CSV table of N, CA and C in Angstrom, one decimal:
chain,number,residue,atom,x,y,z
A,1,UNK,N,-71.6,-0.2,12.7
A,1,UNK,CA,-71.0,1.2,11.6
A,1,UNK,C,-69.8,1.3,10.8
A,2,UNK,N,-70.2,1.8,9.7
A,2,UNK,CA,-69.7,1.4,8.3
A,2,UNK,C,-68.6,1.9,7.9
A,3,UNK,N,-66.7,2.0,7.5
A,3,UNK,CA,-66.1,3.1,7.3
A,3,UNK,C,-65.3,2.8,6.0
A,4,UNK,N,-65.4,3.6,5.0
A,4,UNK,CA,-65.1,3.5,4.0
A,4,UNK,C,-63.7,3.8,3.6
A,5,UNK,N,-62.5,3.1,3.7
A,5,UNK,CA,-60.9,3.8,4.1
A,5,UNK,C,-60.7,4.3,2.6
A,6,UNK,N,-59.8,5.1,2.5
A,6,UNK,CA,-59.7,5.3,0.7
A,6,UNK,C,-57.7,5.8,1.5
A,7,UNK,N,-56.7,4.2,0.6
A,7,UNK,CA,-56.5,4.8,0.3
A,7,UNK,C,-55.1,5.3,-0.9
A,8,UNK,N,-54.2,6.0,-0.3
A,8,UNK,CA,-53.8,6.8,-2.0
A,8,UNK,C,-52.8,6.7,-1.9
A,9,UNK,N,-51.7,5.7,-3.6
A,9,UNK,CA,-51.5,5.1,-3.1
A,9,UNK,C,-50.9,6.0,-4.6
A,10,UNK,N,-49.5,6.7,-4.0
A,10,UNK,CA,-48.3,7.5,-5.2
A,10,UNK,C,-48.1,7.0,-6.4
A,11,UNK,N,-49.1,7.7,-7.4
A,11,UNK,CA,-48.3,6.8,-8.7
A,11,UNK,C,-47.5,7.0,-9.4
A,12,UNK,N,-46.3,6.0,-10.0
A,12,UNK,CA,-45.6,7.0,-10.7
A,12,UNK,C,-44.9,5.9,-11.5
A,13,UNK,N,-44.6,6.7,-11.9
A,13,UNK,CA,-45.3,6.2,-14.5
A,13,UNK,C,-44.0,5.3,-14.9
A,14,UNK,N,-43.1,4.3,-14.7
A,14,UNK,CA,-42.0,4.5,-14.5
A,14,UNK,C,-41.6,4.1,-16.4
A,15,UNK,N,-40.4,4.6,-17.1
A,15,UNK,CA,-40.4,4.3,-17.8
A,15,UNK,C,-40.1,2.7,-19.2
A,16,UNK,N,-39.1,3.1,-18.0
A,16,UNK,CA,-37.8,1.7,-17.4
A,16,UNK,C,-38.8,0.4,-16.1
A,17,UNK,N,-38.0,-0.7,-17.0
A,17,UNK,CA,-38.3,-1.8,-15.8
A,17,UNK,C,-37.0,-2.8,-16.3
A,18,UNK,N,-36.9,-3.5,-15.4
A,18,UNK,CA,-36.3,-4.7,-15.5
A,18,UNK,C,-35.2,-5.3,-14.3
A,19,UNK,N,-34.3,-6.2,-14.9
A,19,UNK,CA,-33.5,-6.9,-14.0
A,19,UNK,C,-31.8,-6.3,-14.3
A,20,UNK,N,-31.8,-5.9,-12.8
A,20,UNK,CA,-30.2,-5.6,-13.6
A,20,UNK,C,-28.8,-6.2,-13.6
A,21,UNK,N,-28.8,-6.9,-15.2
A,21,UNK,CA,-27.3,-8.1,-15.3
A,21,UNK,C,-25.3,-7.3,-14.4
A,22,UNK,N,-25.5,-5.9,-14.6
A,22,UNK,CA,-24.7,-5.8,-14.8
A,22,UNK,C,-24.2,-4.3,-13.8
A,23,UNK,N,-23.1,-3.7,-13.1
A,23,UNK,CA,-23.3,-1.9,-12.8
A,23,UNK,C,-21.3,-2.7,-13.2
A,24,UNK,N,-21.4,-1.1,-14.3
A,24,UNK,CA,-20.3,-1.2,-14.7
A,24,UNK,C,-19.5,0.3,-13.7
A,25,UNK,N,-19.9,1.1,-13.0
A,25,UNK,CA,-19.2,1.3,-12.6
A,25,UNK,C,-20.5,1.9,-11.0
A,26,UNK,N,-19.8,3.0,-9.7
A,26,UNK,CA,-20.8,3.3,-9.4
A,26,UNK,C,-22.4,4.4,-9.6
A,27,UNK,N,-22.7,4.7,-10.5
A,27,UNK,CA,-23.2,5.4,-11.4
A,27,UNK,C,-23.9,4.7,-11.6
A,28,UNK,N,-23.9,4.1,-12.4
A,28,UNK,CA,-23.4,3.2,-14.4
A,28,UNK,C,-24.1,2.3,-14.0
A,29,UNK,N,-25.3,1.3,-14.3
A,29,UNK,CA,-25.9,-0.3,-14.6
A,29,UNK,C,-26.6,-0.2,-15.5
A,30,UNK,N,-26.9,-1.8,-15.9
A,30,UNK,CA,-27.1,-1.9,-17.9
A,30,UNK,C,-28.5,-3.1,-17.2
A,31,UNK,N,-29.6,-3.1,-17.3
A,31,UNK,CA,-30.8,-3.5,-17.2
A,31,UNK,C,-31.8,-4.5,-18.1
A,32,UNK,N,-31.4,-5.5,-17.7
A,32,UNK,CA,-32.8,-6.9,-19.0
A,32,UNK,C,-33.7,-6.0,-19.2
A,33,UNK,N,-35.1,-5.9,-20.3
A,33,UNK,CA,-35.9,-5.7,-19.6
A,33,UNK,C,-36.8,-6.3,-20.6
A,34,UNK,N,-38.2,-6.5,-19.6
A,34,UNK,CA,-38.5,-7.8,-20.1
A,34,UNK,C,-38.6,-7.7,-21.6
A,35,UNK,N,-38.4,-6.9,-22.5
A,35,UNK,CA,-38.8,-6.9,-24.0
A,35,UNK,C,-37.1,-7.7,-24.2
A,36,UNK,N,-36.9,-7.5,-23.3
A,36,UNK,CA,-35.4,-8.3,-23.7
A,36,UNK,C,-34.1,-7.5,-24.2
A,37,UNK,N,-34.2,-6.6,-23.7
A,37,UNK,CA,-33.4,-5.3,-24.2
A,37,UNK,C,-32.5,-5.2,-23.2
A,38,UNK,N,-31.4,-4.8,-23.7
A,38,UNK,CA,-30.3,-4.3,-22.8
A,38,UNK,C,-30.3,-2.9,-22.1
A,39,UNK,N,-30.4,-2.4,-21.7
A,39,UNK,CA,-30.5,-0.6,-21.1
A,39,UNK,C,-28.9,-0.3,-21.2
A,40,UNK,N,-28.2,0.9,-20.6
A,40,UNK,CA,-27.3,1.3,-20.0
A,40,UNK,C,-27.9,2.2,-19.7
A,41,UNK,N,-27.9,2.1,-17.9
A,41,UNK,CA,-28.3,3.0,-17.0
A,41,UNK,C,-27.5,4.4,-16.0
A,42,UNK,N,-27.5,6.1,-16.7
A,42,UNK,CA,-27.0,5.9,-15.6
A,42,UNK,C,-27.4,7.1,-14.1
A,43,UNK,N,-27.4,6.3,-13.1
A,43,UNK,CA,-28.1,6.8,-12.0
A,43,UNK,C,-28.0,9.1,-12.1
A,44,UNK,N,-29.3,9.4,-11.9
A,44,UNK,CA,-29.1,10.2,-12.6
A,44,UNK,C,-28.4,11.4,-10.7
A,45,UNK,N,-28.2,12.8,-11.0
A,45,UNK,CA,-28.3,13.6,-9.8
A,45,UNK,C,-27.5,13.4,-9.0
A,46,UNK,N,-26.7,12.0,-9.5
A,46,UNK,CA,-25.4,11.4,-8.5
A,46,UNK,C,-24.2,11.3,-8.9
A,47,UNK,N,-22.8,11.6,-8.3
A,47,UNK,CA,-21.7,11.1,-8.9
A,47,UNK,C,-21.0,10.7,-8.9
A,48,UNK,N,-20.6,9.1,-8.1
A,48,UNK,CA,-20.1,8.5,-7.9
A,48,UNK,C,-18.5,8.4,-8.0
A,49,UNK,N,-17.0,8.2,-6.9
A,49,UNK,CA,-15.9,6.9,-7.5
A,49,UNK,C,-15.8,6.6,-8.7
A,50,UNK,N,-14.8,7.5,-9.2
A,50,UNK,CA,-14.2,6.8,-10.0
A,50,UNK,C,-13.3,5.0,-10.2
A,51,UNK,N,-13.3,4.5,-10.5
A,51,UNK,CA,-13.3,2.7,-10.8
A,51,UNK,C,-11.5,3.5,-10.1
A,52,UNK,N,-10.2,3.8,-10.4
A,52,UNK,CA,-9.5,4.3,-10.0
A,52,UNK,C,-9.5,4.8,-8.7
A,53,UNK,N,-10.7,5.9,-8.8
A,53,UNK,CA,-10.4,6.9,-7.1
A,53,UNK,C,-10.7,6.3,-6.1
A,54,UNK,N,-10.0,6.8,-4.9
A,54,UNK,CA,-10.8,5.9,-4.2
A,54,UNK,C,-11.9,5.9,-4.1
A,55,UNK,N,-12.2,5.1,-3.3
A,55,UNK,CA,-13.7,4.7,-3.5
A,55,UNK,C,-14.4,4.3,-4.3
A,56,UNK,N,-13.7,3.7,-5.2
A,56,UNK,CA,-14.0,3.8,-6.6
A,56,UNK,C,-15.2,2.6,-6.3
A,57,UNK,N,-14.0,0.9,-6.0
A,57,UNK,CA,-14.2,-0.2,-5.9
A,57,UNK,C,-15.3,-0.6,-5.4
A,58,UNK,N,-14.7,0.4,-3.9
A,58,UNK,CA,-16.4,0.0,-2.8
A,58,UNK,C,-18.2,0.5,-3.6
A,59,UNK,N,-17.7,1.6,-4.5
A,59,UNK,CA,-19.5,2.8,-4.4
A,59,UNK,C,-19.9,1.0,-5.5
A,60,UNK,N,-19.0,0.9,-6.7
A,60,UNK,CA,-19.3,0.1,-7.5
A,60,UNK,C,-19.7,-1.7,-6.6
A,61,UNK,N,-19.4,-2.1,-5.4
A,61,UNK,CA,-19.1,-3.2,-5.0
A,61,UNK,C,-20.8,-3.2,-3.6
A,62,UNK,N,-20.7,-1.6,-3.8
A,62,UNK,CA,-21.9,-2.1,-2.5
A,62,UNK,C,-23.3,-1.5,-3.7
A,63,UNK,N,-22.8,-0.8,-4.5
A,63,UNK,CA,-24.6,-0.7,-6.1
A,63,UNK,C,-25.1,-2.1,-6.5
A,64,UNK,N,-23.1,-2.7,-6.5
A,64,UNK,CA,-23.1,-4.8,-7.0
A,64,UNK,C,-24.4,-5.2,-6.7
A,65,UNK,N,-23.9,-5.2,-4.8
A,65,UNK,CA,-25.0,-5.2,-4.5
A,65,UNK,C,-26.4,-5.2,-3.2
A,66,UNK,N,-26.4,-4.4,-3.7
A,66,UNK,CA,-27.7,-3.2,-3.3
A,66,UNK,C,-28.5,-4.5,-4.7
A,67,UNK,N,-28.7,-4.5,-6.1
A,67,UNK,CA,-28.9,-4.5,-6.9
A,67,UNK,C,-29.2,-4.8,-8.8
A,68,UNK,N,-28.3,-6.3,-8.4
A,68,UNK,CA,-27.3,-7.0,-9.1
A,68,UNK,C,-28.2,-7.4,-9.3
A,69,UNK,N,-29.4,-8.7,-10.3
A,69,UNK,CA,-29.8,-10.0,-10.4
A,69,UNK,C,-31.4,-8.7,-9.5
A,70,UNK,N,-31.6,-8.3,-9.0
A,70,UNK,CA,-33.2,-8.1,-8.7
A,70,UNK,C,-33.5,-7.0,-10.4
A,71,UNK,N,-35.0,-6.9,-9.7
A,71,UNK,CA,-36.2,-6.3,-10.5
A,71,UNK,C,-35.6,-4.7,-10.2
A,72,UNK,N,-35.6,-3.7,-11.5
A,72,UNK,CA,-35.4,-1.9,-10.5
A,72,UNK,C,-36.6,-2.1,-12.1
A,73,UNK,N,-36.9,-0.6,-11.2
A,73,UNK,CA,-38.0,0.0,-12.3
A,73,UNK,C,-37.0,1.9,-12.3
A,74,UNK,N,-37.2,2.6,-13.5
A,74,UNK,CA,-36.3,3.3,-13.9
A,74,UNK,C,-36.8,5.4,-14.7
A,75,UNK,N,-36.9,6.1,-13.3
A,75,UNK,CA,-38.5,7.1,-13.9
A,75,UNK,C,-36.6,8.1,-14.9
A,76,UNK,N,-36.9,7.7,-15.5
A,76,UNK,CA,-36.4,8.3,-17.0
A,76,UNK,C,-36.2,9.5,-17.6
A,77,UNK,N,-34.7,10.4,-17.4
A,77,UNK,CA,-34.6,12.2,-17.2
A,77,UNK,C,-34.0,12.8,-18.5
A,78,UNK,N,-34.8,11.3,-19.2
A,78,UNK,CA,-33.4,12.2,-20.5
A,78,UNK,C,-31.8,11.5,-20.4
A,79,UNK,N,-31.1,11.7,-21.2
A,79,UNK,CA,-30.1,11.1,-21.9
A,79,UNK,C,-28.8,12.3,-22.0
A,80,UNK,N,-27.7,11.3,-21.9
A,80,UNK,CA,-26.5,12.0,-21.6
A,80,UNK,C,-25.7,12.2,-22.6
A,81,UNK,N,-25.0,12.2,-22.8
A,81,UNK,CA,-24.3,12.6,-24.3
A,81,UNK,C,-23.6,11.2,-24.7
A,82,UNK,N,-23.7,10.7,-23.7
A,82,UNK,CA,-22.7,8.8,-24.1
A,82,UNK,C,-24.3,8.0,-24.5
A,83,UNK,N,-25.6,8.8,-24.2
A,83,UNK,CA,-27.2,7.5,-24.9
A,83,UNK,C,-27.6,7.0,-24.2
A,84,UNK,N,-27.3,7.4,-22.7
A,84,UNK,CA,-26.7,6.5,-21.7
A,84,UNK,C,-27.9,6.8,-20.3
A,85,UNK,N,-29.4,6.4,-20.5
A,85,UNK,CA,-30.5,7.0,-19.6
A,85,UNK,C,-30.2,7.8,-18.6
A,86,UNK,N,-30.2,8.7,-18.2
A,86,UNK,CA,-30.5,9.2,-17.5
A,86,UNK,C,-31.8,9.1,-16.3
A,87,UNK,N,-31.4,8.7,-15.2
A,87,UNK,CA,-32.8,7.8,-13.9
A,87,UNK,C,-32.7,7.8,-12.7
A,88,UNK,N,-33.4,7.9,-12.0
A,88,UNK,CA,-34.0,8.0,-10.6
A,88,UNK,C,-34.0,6.2,-10.7
A,89,UNK,N,-33.3,5.2,-10.4
A,89,UNK,CA,-33.4,3.9,-10.1
A,89,UNK,C,-34.1,3.5,-8.5
A,90,UNK,N,-35.7,2.8,-8.6
A,90,UNK,CA,-36.1,1.7,-7.4
A,90,UNK,C,-36.3,0.4,-7.3
A,91,UNK,N,-35.8,0.5,-6.3
A,91,UNK,CA,-35.3,-1.4,-5.7
A,91,UNK,C,-36.9,-0.8,-4.4
A,92,UNK,N,-38.5,-2.0,-5.5
A,92,UNK,CA,-38.7,-2.5,-3.9
A,92,UNK,C,-39.5,-1.0,-3.4
A,93,UNK,N,-39.0,0.7,-3.6
A,93,UNK,CA,-40.1,1.3,-3.8
A,93,UNK,C,-39.2,2.1,-2.7
A,94,UNK,N,-37.7,2.2,-3.4
A,94,UNK,CA,-36.9,2.7,-2.7
A,94,UNK,C,-35.8,3.7,-3.5
A,95,UNK,N,-35.2,4.7,-3.5
A,95,UNK,CA,-34.5,5.4,-4.7
A,95,UNK,C,-33.0,4.9,-4.0
A,96,UNK,N,-32.7,4.8,-5.1
A,96,UNK,CA,-31.5,3.5,-5.0
A,96,UNK,C,-30.5,5.1,-4.5
A,97,UNK,N,-30.9,5.4,-6.5
A,97,UNK,CA,-29.4,6.8,-5.9
A,97,UNK,C,-29.0,7.2,-5.0
A,98,UNK,N,-30.5,7.8,-4.1
A,98,UNK,CA,-30.1,8.2,-2.5
A,98,UNK,C,-30.1,7.5,-1.2
A,99,UNK,N,-29.8,6.5,-1.6
A,99,UNK,CA,-29.1,5.2,-0.9
A,99,UNK,C,-27.8,5.0,-1.0
A,100,UNK,N,-27.4,5.5,-2.5
A,100,UNK,CA,-26.1,5.4,-1.9
A,100,UNK,C,-25.2,7.3,-1.7
A,101,UNK,N,-25.7,8.0,-2.6
A,101,UNK,CA,-25.0,9.3,-1.5
A,101,UNK,C,-25.6,9.7,-0.3
A,102,UNK,N,-26.4,8.8,0.8
A,102,UNK,CA,-27.1,8.1,2.2
A,102,UNK,C,-25.7,8.2,2.9
A,103,UNK,N,-25.3,6.7,2.2
A,103,UNK,CA,-24.5,6.0,2.6
A,103,UNK,C,-22.8,6.0,2.9
A,104,UNK,N,-22.5,7.6,2.3
A,104,UNK,CA,-21.0,7.9,1.0
A,104,UNK,C,-21.0,7.2,0.5
A,105,UNK,N,-21.5,6.7,-0.5
A,105,UNK,CA,-20.4,6.1,-1.9
A,105,UNK,C,-20.5,6.9,-2.9
A,106,UNK,N,-21.1,8.3,-3.0
A,106,UNK,CA,-21.8,8.8,-4.5
A,106,UNK,C,-21.3,10.7,-3.7
A,107,UNK,N,-21.5,11.1,-4.7
A,107,UNK,CA,-21.9,13.0,-4.0
A,107,UNK,C,-23.0,13.3,-5.0
A,108,UNK,N,-24.1,14.3,-4.2
A,108,UNK,CA,-24.5,15.0,-4.8
A,108,UNK,C,-24.0,15.3,-5.9
A,109,UNK,N,-24.8,15.6,-6.9
A,109,UNK,CA,-24.2,16.6,-8.8
A,109,UNK,C,-25.2,17.6,-8.5
A,110,UNK,N,-24.6,18.1,-8.0
A,110,UNK,CA,-24.9,19.3,-8.4
A,110,UNK,C,-25.4,20.6,-9.1
A,111,UNK,N,-23.8,19.8,-9.5
A,111,UNK,CA,-24.0,20.5,-11.0
A,111,UNK,C,-25.1,20.7,-12.8
A,112,UNK,N,-25.7,19.5,-11.9
A,112,UNK,CA,-27.3,19.1,-12.8
A,112,UNK,C,-28.1,19.1,-11.9
A,113,UNK,N,-28.1,19.0,-10.9
A,113,UNK,CA,-29.1,18.7,-9.7
A,113,UNK,C,-28.5,18.8,-8.4
A,114,UNK,N,-29.6,19.3,-7.9
A,114,UNK,CA,-29.7,19.3,-5.9
A,114,UNK,C,-30.3,18.5,-5.1
A,115,UNK,N,-30.5,17.4,-6.0
A,115,UNK,CA,-32.6,16.6,-5.6
A,115,UNK,C,-31.1,15.9,-4.5
A,116,UNK,N,-29.9,16.2,-4.2
A,116,UNK,CA,-29.8,14.5,-2.6
A,116,UNK,C,-28.6,15.6,-2.3
A,117,UNK,N,-29.1,16.7,-2.4
A,117,UNK,CA,-27.9,18.0,-0.9
A,117,UNK,C,-27.5,18.0,0.0
A,118,UNK,N,-29.1,17.3,0.6
A,118,UNK,CA,-29.8,17.1,2.3
A,118,UNK,C,-29.0,15.8,2.3
A,119,UNK,N,-29.2,15.2,1.7
A,119,UNK,CA,-28.5,13.4,2.1
A,119,UNK,C,-27.3,13.5,1.8
A,120,UNK,N,-26.0,14.5,1.0
A,120,UNK,CA,-24.9,14.2,0.9
A,120,UNK,C,-24.6,14.7,2.9
A,121,UNK,N,-24.9,15.7,2.8
A,121,UNK,CA,-24.5,16.6,4.1
A,121,UNK,C,-25.1,16.0,4.9
A,122,UNK,N,-25.5,14.5,5.3
A,122,UNK,CA,-26.1,13.6,6.0
A,122,UNK,C,-25.2,13.1,5.7
A,123,UNK,N,-24.8,11.6,4.6
A,123,UNK,CA,-23.7,11.2,5.3
A,123,UNK,C,-22.2,11.8,5.3
A,124,UNK,N,-22.3,12.7,4.9
A,124,UNK,CA,-20.2,14.2,5.6
A,124,UNK,C,-20.6,14.3,7.7
A,125,UNK,N,-21.4,13.9,7.3
A,125,UNK,CA,-21.6,14.5,8.5
A,125,UNK,C,-21.3,13.6,9.8
A,126,UNK,N,-22.1,12.5,9.2
A,126,UNK,CA,-21.8,11.2,9.5
A,126,UNK,C,-20.3,10.6,9.4
A,127,UNK,N,-19.9,10.9,9.4
A,127,UNK,CA,-18.5,10.2,8.5
A,127,UNK,C,-18.5,9.2,7.6
A,128,UNK,N,-19.9,9.7,7.3
A,128,UNK,CA,-19.9,7.7,5.6
A,128,UNK,C,-19.1,7.1,5.0
A,129,UNK,N,-18.4,6.5,4.3
A,129,UNK,CA,-17.5,5.9,3.1
A,129,UNK,C,-16.5,7.0,2.5
A,130,UNK,N,-17.5,7.3,1.4
A,130,UNK,CA,-16.0,8.4,1.4
A,130,UNK,C,-15.2,10.0,1.8
A,131,UNK,N,-16.4,9.6,3.4
A,131,UNK,CA,-16.5,11.4,2.9
A,131,UNK,C,-15.3,11.0,4.8
A,132,UNK,N,-15.2,9.7,5.8
A,132,UNK,CA,-13.7,9.5,6.7
A,132,UNK,C,-12.8,9.7,5.9
A,133,UNK,N,-12.8,9.4,4.3
A,133,UNK,CA,-11.2,11.3,4.7
A,133,UNK,C,-10.6,12.2,4.3
A,134,UNK,N,-10.3,13.3,5.2
A,134,UNK,CA,-9.7,14.2,4.9
A,134,UNK,C,-11.1,14.7,3.5
A,135,UNK,N,-9.9,15.2,2.6
A,135,UNK,CA,-10.1,15.7,2.1
A,135,UNK,C,-11.2,15.5,0.5
A,136,UNK,N,-11.8,13.6,0.4
A,136,UNK,CA,-12.5,13.5,-0.7
A,136,UNK,C,-12.6,14.5,-2.0
A,137,UNK,N,-11.7,14.1,-3.4
A,137,UNK,CA,-11.6,14.6,-4.5
A,137,UNK,C,-12.9,14.8,-5.0
A,138,UNK,N,-14.3,15.4,-5.5
A,138,UNK,CA,-15.8,15.1,-6.7
A,138,UNK,C,-15.1,14.2,-7.9
A,139,UNK,N,-15.0,13.2,-8.4
A,139,UNK,CA,-15.5,12.6,-9.3
A,139,UNK,C,-14.8,13.8,-10.8
A,140,UNK,N,-15.7,14.9,-10.9
A,140,UNK,CA,-15.8,15.6,-12.3
A,140,UNK,C,-14.4,16.3,-12.0
A,141,UNK,N,-13.8,16.6,-9.9
A,141,UNK,CA,-12.3,17.8,-10.6
A,141,UNK,C,-11.5,16.1,-10.8
A,142,UNK,N,-11.2,15.3,-10.3
A,142,UNK,CA,-10.8,14.2,-10.4
A,142,UNK,C,-10.4,13.5,-11.8
A,143,UNK,N,-10.9,13.8,-12.8
A,143,UNK,CA,-11.1,12.9,-14.1
A,143,UNK,C,-10.4,14.5,-14.7
A,144,UNK,N,-10.4,15.4,-14.4
A,144,UNK,CA,-9.7,16.8,-15.1
A,144,UNK,C,-8.5,15.7,-14.9
A,145,UNK,N,-7.5,15.4,-13.7
A,145,UNK,CA,-6.2,15.7,-12.7
A,145,UNK,C,-5.7,14.0,-14.3
A,146,UNK,N,-6.3,13.1,-14.3
A,146,UNK,CA,-6.2,12.2,-15.6
A,146,UNK,C,-5.5,12.5,-16.2
């Protein structure tokens, strides 16, 4: 008896692929494409603490340790007002934006998308990362105070 196995593999059409050459902060990276073009990418749907904000350095370090020097794929979702690519970053098929939120290194940026809202609640309930603080301040609010 012969069996025909059919595997359904999700097909992602990535607009960009390249090696991460630097991390600006917890939600912005620079990649070098295979065409040798440098592109700044703002991670879509999340908002990490600013550099001088509590957990800002930790968020940057976590993201750096996770992806610097590695090849990533970017699902491009537009551009922001600074002309950075807005995108979901994938490393070995895993959503890096989601990983940051799940581990408490970024908020779900619900002002623009609800995509990572449940992941934020998981991190909050476990007291991970920035959720160790009693009253963490969202970066969008913190930016208005400086």
